PDB file of C-alpha atoms in Angstrom:
ATOM      1  CA  GLN A   1     110.329 109.954 100.563  1.00 95.00           C
ATOM      2  CA  VAL A   2     108.048 107.272  99.188  1.00 97.00           C
ATOM      3  CA  GLN A   3     105.292 108.856  97.148  1.00 98.00           C
ATOM      4  CA  LEU A   4     102.931 108.446  94.239  1.00 98.00           C
ATOM      5  CA  VAL A   5     102.188 111.504  92.139  1.00 98.00           C
ATOM      6  CA  GLN A   6      99.287 111.388  89.709  1.00 98.00           C
ATOM      7  CA  SER A   7      98.532 113.372  86.605  1.00 98.00           C
ATOM      8  CA  GLY A   8      96.137 116.293  86.556  1.00 98.00           C
ATOM      9  CA  ALA A   9      92.397 116.554  86.220  1.00 98.00           C
ATOM     10  CA  GLU A  10      90.718 115.555  82.974  1.00 98.00           C
ATOM     11  CA  VAL A  11      87.450 116.487  81.299  1.00 98.00           C
ATOM     12  CA  LYS A  12      86.223 114.086  78.646  1.00 98.00           C
ATOM     13  CA  LYS A  13      83.174 113.566  76.499  1.00 98.00           C
ATOM     14  CA  PRO A  14      81.079 110.399  76.680  1.00 98.00           C
ATOM     15  CA  GLY A  15      82.537 107.638  74.549  1.00 97.00           C
ATOM     16  CA  ALA A  16      86.084 108.964  74.792  1.00 98.00           C
ATOM     17  CA  SER A  17      89.021 107.419  76.652  1.00 98.00           C
ATOM     18  CA  VAL A  18      91.188 108.775  79.449  1.00 98.00           C
ATOM     19  CA  LYS A  19      94.655 107.762  80.597  1.00 98.00           C
ATOM     20  CA  VAL A  20      95.794 108.625  84.111  1.00 98.00           C
ATOM     21  CA  SER A  21      99.412 108.307  85.196  1.00 98.00           C
ATOM     22  CA  CYS A  22     100.888 107.521  88.590  1.00 98.00           C
ATOM     23  CA  LYS A  23     104.606 108.231  89.058  1.00 98.00           C
ATOM     24  CA  ALA A  24     106.368 106.431  91.883  1.00 98.00           C
ATOM     25  CA  SER A  25     109.445 107.645  93.719  1.00 97.00           C
ATOM     26  CA  GLY A  26     111.440 106.751  96.793  1.00 97.00           C
ATOM     27  CA  TYR A  27     111.244 102.982  96.395  1.00 97.00           C
ATOM     28  CA  THR A  28     111.897 100.160  93.924  1.00 97.00           C
ATOM     29  CA  PHE A  29     108.992 100.526  91.497  1.00 97.00           C
ATOM     30  CA  THR A  30     109.152  96.954  90.244  1.00 96.00           C
ATOM     31  CA  GLY A  31     108.963  95.457  93.711  1.00 96.00           C
ATOM     32  CA  TYR A  32     105.417  96.363  94.672  1.00 97.00           C
ATOM     33  CA  TYR A  33     101.978  95.872  93.174  1.00 97.00           C
ATOM     34  CA  LEU A  34     100.126  99.053  92.227  1.00 98.00           C
ATOM     35  CA  HIS A  35      96.365  99.199  92.501  1.00 98.00           C
ATOM     36  CA  TRP A  36      93.702 101.587  91.244  1.00 98.00           C
ATOM     37  CA  VAL A  37      90.694 102.677  93.266  1.00 98.00           C
ATOM     38  CA  ARG A  38      87.997 105.126  92.271  1.00 98.00           C
ATOM     39  CA  GLN A  39      85.494 107.225  94.169  1.00 98.00           C
ATOM     40  CA  ALA A  40      82.447 108.755  92.531  1.00 98.00           C
ATOM     41  CA  PRO A  41      81.194 112.055  93.969  1.00 97.00           C
ATOM     42  CA  GLY A  42      79.752 111.499  97.435  1.00 96.00           C
ATOM     43  CA  GLN A  43      80.273 107.751  97.150  1.00 97.00           C
ATOM     44  CA  GLY A  44      82.586 105.122  98.594  1.00 98.00           C
ATOM     45  CA  LEU A  45      85.813 103.560  97.424  1.00 98.00           C
ATOM     46  CA  GLU A  46      85.725 101.044  94.597  1.00 98.00           C
ATOM     47  CA  TRP A  47      88.622  98.720  93.760  1.00 98.00           C
ATOM     48  CA  MET A  48      89.340  98.566  90.034  1.00 98.00           C
ATOM     49  CA  GLY A  49      92.362  96.357  89.588  1.00 97.00           C
ATOM     50  CA  CYS A  50      96.122  96.121  89.890  1.00 98.00           C
ATOM     51  CA  ILE A  51      99.366  95.584  88.045  1.00 98.00           C
ATOM     52  CA  ASN A  52     102.622  93.908  88.895  1.00 97.00           C
ATOM     53  CA  PRO A  53     105.076  96.466  87.476  1.00 96.00           C
ATOM     54  CA  ASN A  54     107.819  93.852  87.314  1.00 94.00           C
ATOM     55  CA  THR A  55     105.980  91.401  85.081  1.00 95.00           C
ATOM     56  CA  GLY A  56     103.156  93.522  83.662  1.00 96.00           C
ATOM     57  CA  THR A  57     100.630  90.998  84.950  1.00 97.00           C
ATOM     58  CA  THR A  58      97.246  92.564  85.615  1.00 97.00           C
ATOM     59  CA  THR A  59      94.165  91.661  87.621  1.00 97.00           C
ATOM     60  CA  TYR A  60      90.857  93.456  87.131  1.00 97.00           C
ATOM     61  CA  ALA A  61      87.623  93.669  89.052  1.00 97.00           C
ATOM     62  CA  GLN A  62      84.904  91.945  87.081  1.00 95.00           C
ATOM     63  CA  LYS A  63      83.077  95.229  86.581  1.00 95.00           C
ATOM     64  CA  PHE A  64      86.042  96.779  84.803  1.00 96.00           C
ATOM     65  CA  GLN A  65      87.192  93.902  82.631  1.00 96.00           C
ATOM     66  CA  GLY A  66      87.165  95.080  79.047  1.00 94.00           C
ATOM     67  CA  SER A  67      86.971  98.780  79.848  1.00 96.00           C
ATOM     68  CA  VAL A  68      90.125  99.350  81.928  1.00 98.00           C
ATOM     69  CA  THR A  69      93.700  98.742  80.833  1.00 98.00           C
ATOM     70  CA  LEU A  70      96.536  98.939  83.335  1.00 98.00           C
ATOM     71  CA  THR A  71     100.101  99.314  82.122  1.00 98.00           C
ATOM     72  CA  SER A  72     103.443 100.398  83.476  1.00 97.00           C
ATOM     73  CA  ALA A  73     106.700 101.883  82.219  1.00 97.00           C
ATOM     74  CA  THR A  74     109.487 100.671  84.458  1.00 96.00           C
ATOM     75  CA  SER A  75     112.105 103.001  82.951  1.00 97.00           C
ATOM     76  CA  ILE A  76     110.226 105.992  84.357  1.00 97.00           C
ATOM     77  CA  SER A  77     108.602 104.284  87.374  1.00 98.00           C
ATOM     78  CA  THR A  78     105.148 105.152  86.152  1.00 98.00           C
ATOM     79  CA  ALA A  79     101.887 103.224  86.077  1.00 98.00           C
ATOM     80  CA  TYR A  80      98.925 104.060  83.882  1.00 98.00           C
ATOM     81  CA  MET A  81      95.194 103.471  84.032  1.00 98.00           C
ATOM     82  CA  GLU A  82      93.269 103.838  80.808  1.00 98.00           C
ATOM     83  CA  LEU A  83      89.488 103.817  80.890  1.00 98.00           C
ATOM     84  CA  SER A  84      87.673 103.574  77.577  1.00 97.00           C
ATOM     85  CA  ARG A  85      84.102 104.154  76.392  1.00 97.00           C
ATOM     86  CA  LEU A  86      83.584 106.717  79.110  1.00 98.00           C
ATOM     87  CA  ARG A  87      80.112 107.324  80.507  1.00 97.00           C
ATOM     88  CA  SER A  88      78.842 110.002  82.846  1.00 97.00           C
ATOM     89  CA  ASP A  89      78.915 107.562  85.753  1.00 97.00           C
ATOM     90  CA  ASP A  90      82.679 107.215  85.284  1.00 98.00           C
ATOM     91  CA  THR A  91      82.980 110.716  86.729  1.00 98.00           C
ATOM     92  CA  ALA A  92      85.093 110.130  89.812  1.00 98.00           C
ATOM     93  CA  VAL A  93      88.378 110.649  91.575  1.00 98.00           C
ATOM     94  CA  TYR A  94      90.826 107.942  90.577  1.00 98.00           C
ATOM     95  CA  TYR A  95      93.561 106.906  93.001  1.00 98.00           C
ATOM     96  CA  CYS A  96      96.614 104.739  92.604  1.00 98.00           C
ATOM     97  CA  ALA A  97      97.819 102.957  95.716  1.00 98.00           C
ATOM     98  CA  ARG A  98     100.808 100.807  96.577  1.00 98.00           C
ATOM     99  CA  VAL A  99     100.593  97.524  98.453  1.00 97.00           C
ATOM    100  CA  ALA A 100     102.802  97.633 101.516  1.00 93.00           C
ATOM    101  CA  VAL A 101     104.380  94.200 101.168  1.00 93.00           C
ATOM    102  CA  ARG A 102     106.946  93.571  98.465  1.00 93.00           C
ATOM    103  CA  GLY A 103     105.758  91.119  95.858  1.00 90.00           C
ATOM    104  CA  VAL A 104     102.341  90.556  97.428  1.00 91.00           C
ATOM    105  CA  ILE A 105      99.248  91.300  95.382  1.00 92.00           C
ATOM    106  CA  GLY A 106      96.800  91.866  98.216  1.00 92.00           C
ATOM    107  CA  ASP A 107      97.668  93.500 101.501  1.00 95.00           C
ATOM    108  CA  ALA A 108      97.494  96.975 103.020  1.00 96.00           C
ATOM    109  CA  PHE A 109      97.603 100.050 100.816  1.00 97.00           C
ATOM    110  CA  ASP A 110     100.286 102.056 102.555  1.00 97.00           C
ATOM    111  CA  ILE A 111     100.904 104.794  99.992  1.00 98.00           C
ATOM    112  CA  TRP A 112      98.207 106.573  97.983  1.00 98.00           C
ATOM    113  CA  GLY A 113      98.411 109.052  95.165  1.00 98.00           C
ATOM    114  CA  GLN A 114      96.732 112.417  95.551  1.00 98.00           C
ATOM    115  CA  GLY A 115      93.899 111.415  93.229  1.00 98.00           C
ATOM    116  CA  THR A 116      92.962 112.482  89.712  1.00 98.00           C
ATOM    117  CA  THR A 117      89.527 113.892  89.011  1.00 98.00           C
ATOM    118  CA  VAL A 118      87.999 112.666  85.776  1.00 98.00           C
ATOM    119  CA  THR A 119      84.834 114.417  84.666  1.00 98.00           C
ATOM    120  CA  VAL A 120      82.745 112.954  81.860  1.00 98.00           C
ATOM    121  CA  SER A 121      80.351 115.445  80.403  1.00 97.00           C
ATOM    122  CA  SER A 122      78.943 116.319  77.018  1.00 95.00           C
TER     123      SER A 122
ATOM    124  CA  SER B   1      81.716  89.185  94.297  1.00 88.00           C
ATOM    125  CA  TYR B   2      82.276  89.691  98.018  1.00 94.00           C
ATOM    126  CA  GLU B   3      80.171  92.118  99.991  1.00 96.00           C
ATOM    127  CA  LEU B   4      81.254  94.110 103.039  1.00 97.00           C
ATOM    128  CA  THR B   5      78.558  95.884 105.021  1.00 98.00           C
ATOM    129  CA  GLN B   6      79.144  98.919 107.220  1.00 98.00           C
ATOM    130  CA  PRO B   7      76.703 101.207 109.039  1.00 98.00           C
ATOM    131  CA  PRO B   8      76.333 104.508 107.173  1.00 98.00           C
ATOM    132  CA  SER B   9      77.065 106.601 110.234  1.00 98.00           C
ATOM    133  CA  VAL B  10      78.276 106.488 113.808  1.00 98.00           C
ATOM    134  CA  SER B  11      78.078 109.372 116.252  1.00 97.00           C
ATOM    135  CA  VAL B  12      80.305 109.716 119.279  1.00 97.00           C
ATOM    136  CA  SER B  13      80.944 112.327 121.935  1.00 97.00           C
ATOM    137  CA  PRO B  14      84.477 113.646 122.394  1.00 97.00           C
ATOM    138  CA  GLY B  15      86.468 111.380 124.677  1.00 97.00           C
ATOM    139  CA  GLN B  16      84.091 108.449 124.240  1.00 98.00           C
ATOM    140  CA  THR B  17      84.526 105.225 122.273  1.00 98.00           C
ATOM    141  CA  ALA B  18      83.348 104.729 118.706  1.00 98.00           C
ATOM    142  CA  ASN B  19      82.883 101.269 117.240  1.00 98.00           C
ATOM    143  CA  VAL B  20      82.633 100.830 113.490  1.00 98.00           C
ATOM    144  CA  THR B  21      81.611  97.398 112.302  1.00 98.00           C
ATOM    145  CA  CYS B  22      82.212  95.641 108.998  1.00 98.00           C
ATOM    146  CA  SER B  23      80.384  92.442 108.137  1.00 98.00           C
ATOM    147  CA  GLY B  24      81.139  89.907 105.445  1.00 97.00           C
ATOM    148  CA  ASN B  25      80.824  86.179 104.884  1.00 96.00           C
ATOM    149  CA  LYS B  26      83.545  84.455 106.934  1.00 95.00           C
ATOM    150  CA  LEU B  27      85.360  87.775 107.205  1.00 96.00           C
ATOM    151  CA  GLY B  28      87.237  86.458 110.217  1.00 94.00           C
ATOM    152  CA  ASN B  29      89.040  84.061 107.883  1.00 95.00           C
ATOM    153  CA  LYS B  30      90.468  86.960 105.921  1.00 95.00           C
ATOM    154  CA  TYR B  31      92.522  89.991 106.910  1.00 97.00           C
ATOM    155  CA  THR B  32      90.600  93.232 107.331  1.00 98.00           C
ATOM    156  CA  PHE B  33      92.135  96.625 106.635  1.00 98.00           C
ATOM    157  CA  TRP B  34      90.739  99.995 107.730  1.00 98.00           C
ATOM    158  CA  TYR B  35      91.192 103.340 106.007  1.00 98.00           C
ATOM    159  CA  GLN B  36      90.373 106.832 107.220  1.00 98.00           C
ATOM    160  CA  GLN B  37      89.395 109.455 104.685  1.00 98.00           C
ATOM    161  CA  ARG B  38      88.933 113.085 105.588  1.00 97.00           C
ATOM    162  CA  PRO B  39      87.085 115.374 103.154  1.00 95.00           C
ATOM    163  CA  GLY B  40      89.150 116.210 100.118  1.00 95.00           C
ATOM    164  CA  GLN B  41      91.984 113.887 101.089  1.00 98.00           C
ATOM    165  CA  SER B  42      93.271 110.533  99.948  1.00 98.00           C
ATOM    166  CA  PRO B  43      92.484 107.555 102.178  1.00 98.00           C
ATOM    167  CA  MET B  44      94.980 106.701 104.891  1.00 98.00           C
ATOM    168  CA  LEU B  45      95.643 103.288 106.425  1.00 98.00           C
ATOM    169  CA  VAL B  46      94.823 103.162 110.144  1.00 98.00           C
ATOM    170  CA  ILE B  47      94.626  99.389 110.797  1.00 98.00           C
ATOM    171  CA  TYR B  48      96.095  96.516 108.804  1.00 98.00           C
ATOM    172  CA  ARG B  49      95.756  92.749 109.087  1.00 98.00           C
ATOM    173  CA  ASP B  50      92.821  93.000 111.489  1.00 97.00           C
ATOM    174  CA  ASN B  51      94.519  94.633 114.442  1.00 98.00           C
ATOM    175  CA  LYS B  52      97.901  96.141 113.589  1.00 98.00           C
ATOM    176  CA  ARG B  53      98.578  99.866 113.663  1.00 98.00           C
ATOM    177  CA  PRO B  54     100.930 101.441 111.131  1.00 97.00           C
ATOM    178  CA  SER B  55     103.669 103.658 112.433  1.00 96.00           C
ATOM    179  CA  GLY B  56     102.303 107.072 113.352  1.00 97.00           C
ATOM    180  CA  ILE B  57      98.722 105.964 113.983  1.00 98.00           C
ATOM    181  CA  PRO B  58      97.628 106.807 117.535  1.00 97.00           C
ATOM    182  CA  GLU B  59      97.066 104.004 120.025  1.00 98.00           C
ATOM    183  CA  ARG B  60      93.416 105.001 120.357  1.00 98.00           C
ATOM    184  CA  PHE B  61      92.799 103.183 117.057  1.00 98.00           C
ATOM    185  CA  ALA B  62      92.357  99.436 117.456  1.00 98.00           C
ATOM    186  CA  GLY B  63      90.952  96.631 115.357  1.00 98.00           C
ATOM    187  CA  SER B  64      89.502  93.192 115.968  1.00 97.00           C
ATOM    188  CA  SER B  65      87.915  90.479 113.876  1.00 97.00           C
ATOM    189  CA  SER B  66      85.985  87.287 114.511  1.00 95.00           C
ATOM    190  CA  GLY B  67      83.393  85.242 112.703  1.00 95.00           C
ATOM    191  CA  ASN B  68      81.677  87.435 110.140  1.00 97.00           C
ATOM    192  CA  THR B  69      82.496  90.807 111.699  1.00 98.00           C
ATOM    193  CA  ALA B  70      85.498  93.087 111.984  1.00 98.00           C
ATOM    194  CA  THR B  71      85.433  96.121 114.251  1.00 98.00           C
ATOM    195  CA  LEU B  72      87.376  99.350 114.306  1.00 98.00           C
ATOM    196  CA  THR B  73      87.434 100.895 117.766  1.00 98.00           C
ATOM    197  CA  ILE B  74      88.407 104.486 118.395  1.00 98.00           C
ATOM    198  CA  SER B  75      88.938 105.110 122.089  1.00 98.00           C
ATOM    199  CA  GLY B  76      89.004 108.596 123.542  1.00 97.00           C
ATOM    200  CA  THR B  77      87.706 109.946 120.244  1.00 97.00           C
ATOM    201  CA  GLN B  78      88.969 113.363 119.263  1.00 97.00           C
ATOM    202  CA  ALA B  79      87.509 115.957 116.927  1.00 97.00           C
ATOM    203  CA  MET B  80      90.251 115.186 114.427  1.00 97.00           C
ATOM    204  CA  ASP B  81      88.950 111.599 114.125  1.00 98.00           C
ATOM    205  CA  GLU B  82      85.814 112.844 112.401  1.00 98.00           C
ATOM    206  CA  ALA B  83      86.049 111.253 108.947  1.00 98.00           C
ATOM    207  CA  ASP B  84      84.797 108.446 106.747  1.00 98.00           C
ATOM    208  CA  TYR B  85      86.127 104.995 107.550  1.00 98.00           C
ATOM    209  CA  TYR B  86      86.284 102.129 105.073  1.00 98.00           C
ATOM    210  CA  CYS B  87      86.963  98.487 105.730  1.00 98.00           C
ATOM    211  CA  GLN B  88      88.640  96.464 103.028  1.00 98.00           C
ATOM    212  CA  ALA B  89      89.378  92.791 102.461  1.00 98.00           C
ATOM    213  CA  TRP B  90      90.758  90.467  99.807  1.00 96.00           C
ATOM    214  CA  ASP B  91      88.861  87.597  98.279  1.00 93.00           C
ATOM    215  CA  ARG B  92      91.643  85.650  96.633  1.00 90.00           C
ATOM    216  CA  THR B  93      93.300  88.321  94.462  1.00 93.00           C
ATOM    217  CA  LEU B  94      90.321  90.666  94.245  1.00 96.00           C
ATOM    218  CA  GLY B  95      89.889  93.652  96.508  1.00 96.00           C
ATOM    219  CA  PHE B  96      86.628  94.763  98.102  1.00 97.00           C
ATOM    220  CA  PHE B  97      85.734  97.826 100.138  1.00 98.00           C
ATOM    221  CA  GLY B  98      82.880  98.351 102.521  1.00 98.00           C
ATOM    222  CA  SER B  99      80.441 101.149 101.761  1.00 97.00           C
ATOM    223  CA  GLY B 100      82.010 103.382 104.370  1.00 98.00           C
ATOM    224  CA  THR B 101      80.969 104.789 107.746  1.00 98.00           C
ATOM    225  CA  GLN B 102      80.866 108.471 108.524  1.00 98.00           C
ATOM    226  CA  VAL B 103      82.077 109.025 112.088  1.00 98.00           C
ATOM    227  CA  THR B 104      80.751 112.229 113.574  1.00 98.00           C
ATOM    228  CA  VAL B 105      82.193 113.632 116.774  1.00 97.00           C
ATOM    229  CA  LEU B 106      79.414 115.617 118.419  1.00 92.00           C
TER     230      LEU B 106
END
């Protein structure tokens, strides 16, 4: 079945970097944009950016430009989100999500990963 | 930046209708998407492109959009519908979520 499986929880110190993976299965990885959304404890959903796994083209929310790097490895159907210069307010659950329509950057998110908890603490 | 405004909470009695609104500048000119999130779970799509239900979503979920407001309507609300609901829209290639509405079934 179509699914996205994310890497496990991380604990990092302020100033460090974290890289979260999102492995796709059950569909053609290169055909669909993958997005990243985060949710701080007790807060709402926040869109971070996306990648076209076929071309490697990325789009970032203004807030995350310069601190987030999205990449993908097509040979293993895996997308990555790297967040650098971590601060305590980066503590959140990070989700990857697939856009439902092939080749379209912005439409419904039909498949979500299970989420990866990133805790930033000294 | 594009802002989507939702009420923080909506209460509804079992079997009654809950309306969750989402307001944004000229939102009716864009598609609105709605996601349900139960505690400890990933979000789940319940309405796409304003008023379409994905396969497997009960008919009691409906969506509409006009002017600056989109609305998620849950008819015959059940206890299992108690969750947070987020609207979402695209402004060109950038995604934006509303702040979320907690629906409580009393």
